[in-house]
JSON list of C-alpha atoms in Angstrom, two decimals:
[
{"chain": "X", "resi": 15, "resn": "MET", "atom": "CA", "xyz": [0.17, -0.01, 0.16]},
{"chain": "X", "resi": 16, "resn": "THR", "atom": "CA", "xyz": [0.92, 3.51, -0.68]},
{"chain": "X", "resi": 17, "resn": "THR", "atom": "CA", "xyz": [0.14, 6.12, 1.80]},
{"chain": "X", "resi": 18, "resn": "GLN", "atom": "CA", "xyz": [-0.41, 9.85, 2.05]},
{"chain": "X", "resi": 19, "resn": "ASP", "atom": "CA", "xyz": [-1.58, 11.36, 5.34]},
{"chain": "X", "resi": 20, "resn": "TRP", "atom": "CA", "xyz": [-5.31, 10.96, 4.41]},
{"chain": "X", "resi": 21, "resn": "VAL", "atom": "CA", "xyz": [-5.65, 8.29, 1.58]},
{"chain": "X", "resi": 22, "resn": "LEU", "atom": "CA", "xyz": [-4.43, 4.92, 0.97]},
{"chain": "X", "resi": 23, "resn": "ARG", "atom": "CA", "xyz": [-3.82, 3.28, -2.24]},
{"chain": "X", "resi": 24, "resn": "HIS", "atom": "CA", "xyz": [-2.90, -0.30, -3.31]},
{"chain": "X", "resi": 25, "resn": "VAL", "atom": "CA", "xyz": [-0.33, -1.05, -6.26]},
{"chain": "X", "resi": 26, "resn": "ALA", "atom": "CA", "xyz": [-2.67, -4.01, -7.36]},
{"chain": "X", "resi": 27, "resn": "LEU", "atom": "CA", "xyz": [-5.43, -1.45, -8.14]},
{"chain": "X", "resi": 28, "resn": "ALA", "atom": "CA", "xyz": [-3.12, 0.99, -9.80]},
{"chain": "X", "resi": 29, "resn": "PRO", "atom": "CA", "xyz": [-4.95, 0.77, -13.24]},
{"chain": "X", "resi": 30, "resn": "VAL", "atom": "CA", "xyz": [-7.83, 2.47, -11.69]},
{"chain": "X", "resi": 31, "resn": "ARG", "atom": "CA", "xyz": [-8.20, 5.70, -9.85]},
{"chain": "X", "resi": 32, "resn": "HIS", "atom": "CA", "xyz": [-9.02, 4.69, -6.35]},
{"chain": "X", "resi": 33, "resn": "GLY", "atom": "CA", "xyz": [-8.29, 5.47, -2.56]},
{"chain": "X", "resi": 34, "resn": "PHE", "atom": "CA", "xyz": [-9.30, 4.32, 0.87]},
{"chain": "X", "resi": 35, "resn": "PHE", "atom": "CA", "xyz": [-9.78, 7.58, 2.68]},
{"chain": "X", "resi": 36, "resn": "THR", "atom": "CA", "xyz": [-9.19, 8.01, 6.33]},
{"chain": "X", "resi": 37, "resn": "ARG", "atom": "CA", "xyz": [-10.69, 10.42, 8.65]},
{"chain": "X", "resi": 38, "resn": "LEU", "atom": "CA", "xyz": [-7.86, 12.92, 8.27]},
{"chain": "X", "resi": 39, "resn": "GLY", "atom": "CA", "xyz": [-7.91, 15.69, 5.83]},
{"chain": "X", "resi": 40, "resn": "GLY", "atom": "CA", "xyz": [-11.31, 17.15, 6.19]},
{"chain": "X", "resi": 41, "resn": "VAL", "atom": "CA", "xyz": [-12.94, 20.07, 7.79]},
{"chain": "X", "resi": 42, "resn": "SER", "atom": "CA", "xyz": [-15.86, 18.62, 10.08]},
{"chain": "X", "resi": 43, "resn": "LYS", "atom": "CA", "xyz": [-15.65, 19.18, 13.48]},
{"chain": "X", "resi": 44, "resn": "GLY", "atom": "CA", "xyz": [-16.87, 17.47, 16.80]},
{"chain": "X", "resi": 45, "resn": "PRO", "atom": "CA", "xyz": [-18.32, 13.95, 16.19]},
{"chain": "X", "resi": 46, "resn": "TYR", "atom": "CA", "xyz": [-17.73, 14.27, 12.51]},
{"chain": "X", "resi": 47, "resn": "ALA", "atom": "CA", "xyz": [-14.15, 15.23, 12.48]},
{"chain": "X", "resi": 48, "resn": "SER", "atom": "CA", "xyz": [-12.50, 15.56, 10.08]},
{"chain": "X", "resi": 49, "resn": "LEU", "atom": "CA", "xyz": [-13.07, 14.12, 6.60]},
{"chain": "X", "resi": 50, "resn": "ASN", "atom": "CA", "xyz": [-16.78, 13.05, 7.01]},
{"chain": "X", "resi": 51, "resn": "CYS", "atom": "CA", "xyz": [-18.53, 12.54, 3.52]},
{"chain": "X", "resi": 52, "resn": "SER", "atom": "CA", "xyz": [-21.88, 10.84, 4.78]},
{"chain": "X", "resi": 53, "resn": "MET", "atom": "CA", "xyz": [-24.62, 12.86, 3.77]},
{"chain": "X", "resi": 54, "resn": "ARG", "atom": "CA", "xyz": [-26.79, 11.05, 6.31]},
{"chain": "X", "resi": 55, "resn": "SER", "atom": "CA", "xyz": [-24.67, 12.05, 9.22]},
{"chain": "X", "resi": 56, "resn": "GLY", "atom": "CA", "xyz": [-26.11, 15.43, 10.41]},
{"chain": "X", "resi": 57, "resn": "ASP", "atom": "CA", "xyz": [-22.91, 17.27, 9.84]},
{"chain": "X", "resi": 58, "resn": "ARG", "atom": "CA", "xyz": [-22.91, 20.95, 8.32]},
{"chain": "X", "resi": 59, "resn": "PRO", "atom": "CA", "xyz": [-23.87, 21.17, 4.83]},
{"chain": "X", "resi": 60, "resn": "GLU", "atom": "CA", "xyz": [-20.79, 23.49, 4.13]},
{"chain": "X", "resi": 61, "resn": "ALA", "atom": "CA", "xyz": [-18.31, 20.97, 5.77]},
{"chain": "X", "resi": 62, "resn": "LEU", "atom": "CA", "xyz": [-19.72, 18.09, 3.82]},
{"chain": "X", "resi": 63, "resn": "ALA", "atom": "CA", "xyz": [-19.34, 19.92, 0.44]},
{"chain": "X", "resi": 64, "resn": "GLU", "atom": "CA", "xyz": [-15.82, 20.83, 1.25]},
{"chain": "X", "resi": 65, "resn": "ASN", "atom": "CA", "xyz": [-14.97, 17.30, 2.23]},
{"chain": "X", "resi": 66, "resn": "ARG", "atom": "CA", "xyz": [-16.65, 15.73, -0.62]},
{"chain": "X", "resi": 67, "resn": "ALA", "atom": "CA", "xyz": [-14.76, 18.25, -3.03]},
{"chain": "X", "resi": 68, "resn": "ARG", "atom": "CA", "xyz": [-11.47, 17.19, -1.55]},
{"chain": "X", "resi": 69, "resn": "VAL", "atom": "CA", "xyz": [-12.25, 13.57, -2.02]},
{"chain": "X", "resi": 70, "resn": "ALA", "atom": "CA", "xyz": [-13.56, 14.52, -5.79]},
{"chain": "X", "resi": 71, "resn": "GLY", "atom": "CA", "xyz": [-10.23, 16.43, -6.34]},
{"chain": "X", "resi": 72, "resn": "GLU", "atom": "CA", "xyz": [-8.12, 13.63, -5.20]},
{"chain": "X", "resi": 73, "resn": "MET", "atom": "CA", "xyz": [-10.10, 11.23, -7.50]},
{"chain": "X", "resi": 74, "resn": "GLY", "atom": "CA", "xyz": [-9.87, 13.54, -10.50]},
{"chain": "X", "resi": 75, "resn": "VAL", "atom": "CA", "xyz": [-13.72, 14.03, -10.86]},
{"chain": "X", "resi": 76, "resn": "ALA", "atom": "CA", "xyz": [-16.04, 16.99, -10.33]},
{"chain": "X", "resi": 77, "resn": "PRO", "atom": "CA", "xyz": [-17.80, 16.78, -7.07]},
{"chain": "X", "resi": 78, "resn": "THR", "atom": "CA", "xyz": [-21.29, 16.12, -8.78]},
{"chain": "X", "resi": 79, "resn": "HIS", "atom": "CA", "xyz": [-19.35, 12.94, -10.20]},
{"chain": "X", "resi": 80, "resn": "LEU", "atom": "CA", "xyz": [-18.51, 11.51, -6.66]},
{"chain": "X", "resi": 81, "resn": "LEU", "atom": "CA", "xyz": [-21.32, 8.93, -6.17]},
{"chain": "X", "resi": 82, "resn": "GLY", "atom": "CA", "xyz": [-22.58, 6.84, -3.28]},
{"chain": "X", "resi": 83, "resn": "VAL", "atom": "CA", "xyz": [-25.77, 5.03, -2.26]},
{"chain": "X", "resi": 84, "resn": "THR", "atom": "CA", "xyz": [-27.93, 5.15, 0.71]},
{"chain": "X", "resi": 85, "resn": "GLN", "atom": "CA", "xyz": [-26.38, 2.10, 2.57]},
{"chain": "X", "resi": 86, "resn": "VAL", "atom": "CA", "xyz": [-28.93, -0.32, 4.06]},
{"chain": "X", "resi": 87, "resn": "HIS", "atom": "CA", "xyz": [-26.91, -3.16, 5.07]},
{"chain": "X", "resi": 88, "resn": "GLY", "atom": "CA", "xyz": [-28.40, -5.39, 2.60]},
{"chain": "X", "resi": 89, "resn": "ASP", "atom": "CA", "xyz": [-27.40, -7.02, -0.96]},
{"chain": "X", "resi": 90, "resn": "GLY", "atom": "CA", "xyz": [-28.63, -4.39, -3.36]},
{"chain": "X", "resi": 91, "resn": "VAL", "atom": "CA", "xyz": [-26.26, -3.16, -6.06]},
{"chain": "X", "resi": 92, "resn": "ALA", "atom": "CA", "xyz": [-26.73, -0.07, -8.07]},
{"chain": "X", "resi": 93, "resn": "VAL", "atom": "CA", "xyz": [-25.36, 0.28, -11.78]},
{"chain": "X", "resi": 94, "resn": "VAL", "atom": "CA", "xyz": [-24.20, 3.79, -12.23]},
{"chain": "X", "resi": 95, "resn": "THR", "atom": "CA", "xyz": [-24.89, 5.09, -15.80]},
{"chain": "X", "resi": 96, "resn": "ASP", "atom": "CA", "xyz": [-25.14, 8.78, -15.07]},
{"chain": "X", "resi": 97, "resn": "PRO", "atom": "CA", "xyz": [-24.59, 11.20, -11.91]},
{"chain": "X", "resi": 98, "resn": "TRP", "atom": "CA", "xyz": [-27.28, 11.44, -9.57]},
{"chain": "X", "resi": 99, "resn": "ASP", "atom": "CA", "xyz": [-28.21, 13.89, -6.63]},
{"chain": "X", "resi": 100, "resn": "ARG", "atom": "CA", "xyz": [-29.20, 11.16, -4.04]},
{"chain": "X", "resi": 101, "resn": "GLY", "atom": "CA", "xyz": [-28.03, 7.47, -4.42]},
{"chain": "X", "resi": 102, "resn": "PRO", "atom": "CA", "xyz": [-30.67, 4.74, -4.38]},
{"chain": "X", "resi": 103, "resn": "GLU", "atom": "CA", "xyz": [-30.69, 2.30, -1.57]},
{"chain": "X", "resi": 104, "resn": "ALA", "atom": "CA", "xyz": [-28.14, -0.30, -1.99]},
{"chain": "X", "resi": 105, "resn": "ASP", "atom": "CA", "xyz": [-24.79, -1.48, -0.54]},
{"chain": "X", "resi": 106, "resn": "ALA", "atom": "CA", "xyz": [-22.76, -1.64, -3.73]},
{"chain": "X", "resi": 107, "resn": "LEU", "atom": "CA", "xyz": [-22.13, 0.07, -6.99]},
{"chain": "X", "resi": 108, "resn": "VAL", "atom": "CA", "xyz": [-20.67, -0.79, -10.31]},
{"chain": "X", "resi": 109, "resn": "SER", "atom": "CA", "xyz": [-19.73, 1.52, -13.21]},
{"chain": "X", "resi": 110, "resn": "THR", "atom": "CA", "xyz": [-18.00, 1.81, -16.53]},
{"chain": "X", "resi": 111, "resn": "ARG", "atom": "CA", "xyz": [-17.86, 5.54, -16.40]},
{"chain": "X", "resi": 112, "resn": "PRO", "atom": "CA", "xyz": [-14.12, 6.65, -16.09]},
{"chain": "X", "resi": 113, "resn": "ASP", "atom": "CA", "xyz": [-15.54, 10.32, -15.33]},
{"chain": "X", "resi": 114, "resn": "ILE", "atom": "CA", "xyz": [-17.47, 8.86, -12.24]},
{"chain": "X", "resi": 115, "resn": "ALA", "atom": "CA", "xyz": [-15.78, 8.08, -8.89]},
{"chain": "X", "resi": 116, "resn": "ILE", "atom": "CA", "xyz": [-17.99, 5.74, -6.95]},
{"chain": "X", "resi": 117, "resn": "GLY", "atom": "CA", "xyz": [-17.69, 4.73, -3.22]},
{"chain": "X", "resi": 118, "resn": "VAL", "atom": "CA", "xyz": [-19.11, 3.49, -0.01]},
{"chain": "X", "resi": 119, "resn": "ILE", "atom": "CA", "xyz": [-18.60, 4.77, 3.52]},
{"chain": "X", "resi": 120, "resn": "THR", "atom": "CA", "xyz": [-17.60, 2.47, 6.37]},
{"chain": "X", "resi": 121, "resn": "ALA", "atom": "CA", "xyz": [-17.06, 2.44, 10.20]},
{"chain": "X", "resi": 122, "resn": "ASP", "atom": "CA", "xyz": [-17.00, -1.04, 11.20]},
{"chain": "X", "resi": 123, "resn": "CYS", "atom": "CA", "xyz": [-17.94, -2.60, 7.85]},
{"chain": "X", "resi": 124, "resn": "ALA", "atom": "CA", "xyz": [-15.44, -3.57, 5.17]},
{"chain": "X", "resi": 125, "resn": "PRO", "atom": "CA", "xyz": [-15.04, -1.48, 1.94]},
{"chain": "X", "resi": 126, "resn": "VAL", "atom": "CA", "xyz": [-14.44, -3.80, -1.07]},
{"chain": "X", "resi": 127, "resn": "LEU", "atom": "CA", "xyz": [-13.27, -2.47, -4.21]},
{"chain": "X", "resi": 128, "resn": "PHE", "atom": "CA", "xyz": [-13.52, -4.72, -7.49]},
{"chain": "X", "resi": 129, "resn": "MET", "atom": "CA", "xyz": [-11.99, -4.03, -10.85]},
{"chain": "X", "resi": 130, "resn": "ALA", "atom": "CA", "xyz": [-12.33, -6.07, -14.20]},
{"chain": "X", "resi": 131, "resn": "GLU", "atom": "CA", "xyz": [-9.03, -6.75, -15.91]},
{"chain": "X", "resi": 132, "resn": "GLY", "atom": "CA", "xyz": [-7.64, -3.54, -17.36]},
{"chain": "X", "resi": 133, "resn": "GLY", "atom": "CA", "xyz": [-10.40, -1.54, -15.18]},
{"chain": "X", "resi": 134, "resn": "ALA", "atom": "CA", "xyz": [-13.19, -1.21, -17.67]},
{"chain": "X", "resi": 135, "resn": "VAL", "atom": "CA", "xyz": [-15.54, -2.03, -14.97]},
{"chain": "X", "resi": 136, "resn": "VAL", "atom": "CA", "xyz": [-15.30, -1.08, -11.40]},
{"chain": "X", "resi": 137, "resn": "GLY", "atom": "CA", "xyz": [-17.29, -1.71, -8.28]},
{"chain": "X", "resi": 138, "resn": "ALA", "atom": "CA", "xyz": [-17.42, -0.85, -4.73]},
{"chain": "X", "resi": 139, "resn": "ALA", "atom": "CA", "xyz": [-19.23, -2.53, -2.00]},
{"chain": "X", "resi": 140, "resn": "HIS", "atom": "CA", "xyz": [-20.16, -1.98, 1.73]},
{"chain": "X", "resi": 141, "resn": "ALA", "atom": "CA", "xyz": [-19.71, -5.30, 3.45]},
{"chain": "X", "resi": 142, "resn": "GLY", "atom": "CA", "xyz": [-21.17, -5.62, 6.87]},
{"chain": "X", "resi": 143, "resn": "TRP", "atom": "CA", "xyz": [-21.86, -8.87, 8.40]},
{"chain": "X", "resi": 144, "resn": "ARG", "atom": "CA", "xyz": [-25.51, -8.54, 7.24]},
{"chain": "X", "resi": 145, "resn": "GLY", "atom": "CA", "xyz": [-24.69, -7.55, 3.76]},
{"chain": "X", "resi": 146, "resn": "ALA", "atom": "CA", "xyz": [-21.83, -10.04, 3.44]},
{"chain": "X", "resi": 147, "resn": "ALA", "atom": "CA", "xyz": [-23.93, -12.92, 4.58]},
{"chain": "X", "resi": 148, "resn": "GLY", "atom": "CA", "xyz": [-26.77, -11.89, 2.29]},
{"chain": "X", "resi": 149, "resn": "GLY", "atom": "CA", "xyz": [-24.50, -11.83, -0.77]},
{"chain": "X", "resi": 150, "resn": "VAL", "atom": "CA", "xyz": [-23.73, -8.26, -1.58]},
{"chain": "X", "resi": 151, "resn": "LEU", "atom": "CA", "xyz": [-20.14, -9.17, -2.60]},
{"chain": "X", "resi": 152, "resn": "GLU", "atom": "CA", "xyz": [-21.38, -11.96, -5.07]},
{"chain": "X", "resi": 153, "resn": "ALA", "atom": "CA", "xyz": [-24.16, -9.80, -6.23]},
{"chain": "X", "resi": 154, "resn": "THR", "atom": "CA", "xyz": [-21.56, -6.91, -6.94]},
{"chain": "X", "resi": 155, "resn": "LEU", "atom": "CA", "xyz": [-19.62, -9.49, -9.30]}
]
């Protein structure tokens, strides 16, 4: 793995722009400190906008092209074809669009990234015990 102070990358995924973002590097305060990107957290909207802009910049996309889902600890997978304002209920995303960055938010659940050979198709899954036991990883494939 390669490390900056707030994003981790793995050489095996190098053909694809990716990152595992830590809590560092953001502007949120209090219980949301620092790089909170969860739209469901109750954090200040301006802090969320800045944090998401920082992640989008690191991923090389516009903030409107940094997409996630409304995670529900299930096995649903959203296929991303175009940007959206609020993601559907699901726990994984897949896309073929290089101009869109997809991601999941985790605390004690595992983030799992998928990449087809060459990176033409990518996926991200939020794998908590319920979703993992329910087949979210298999559904993402």
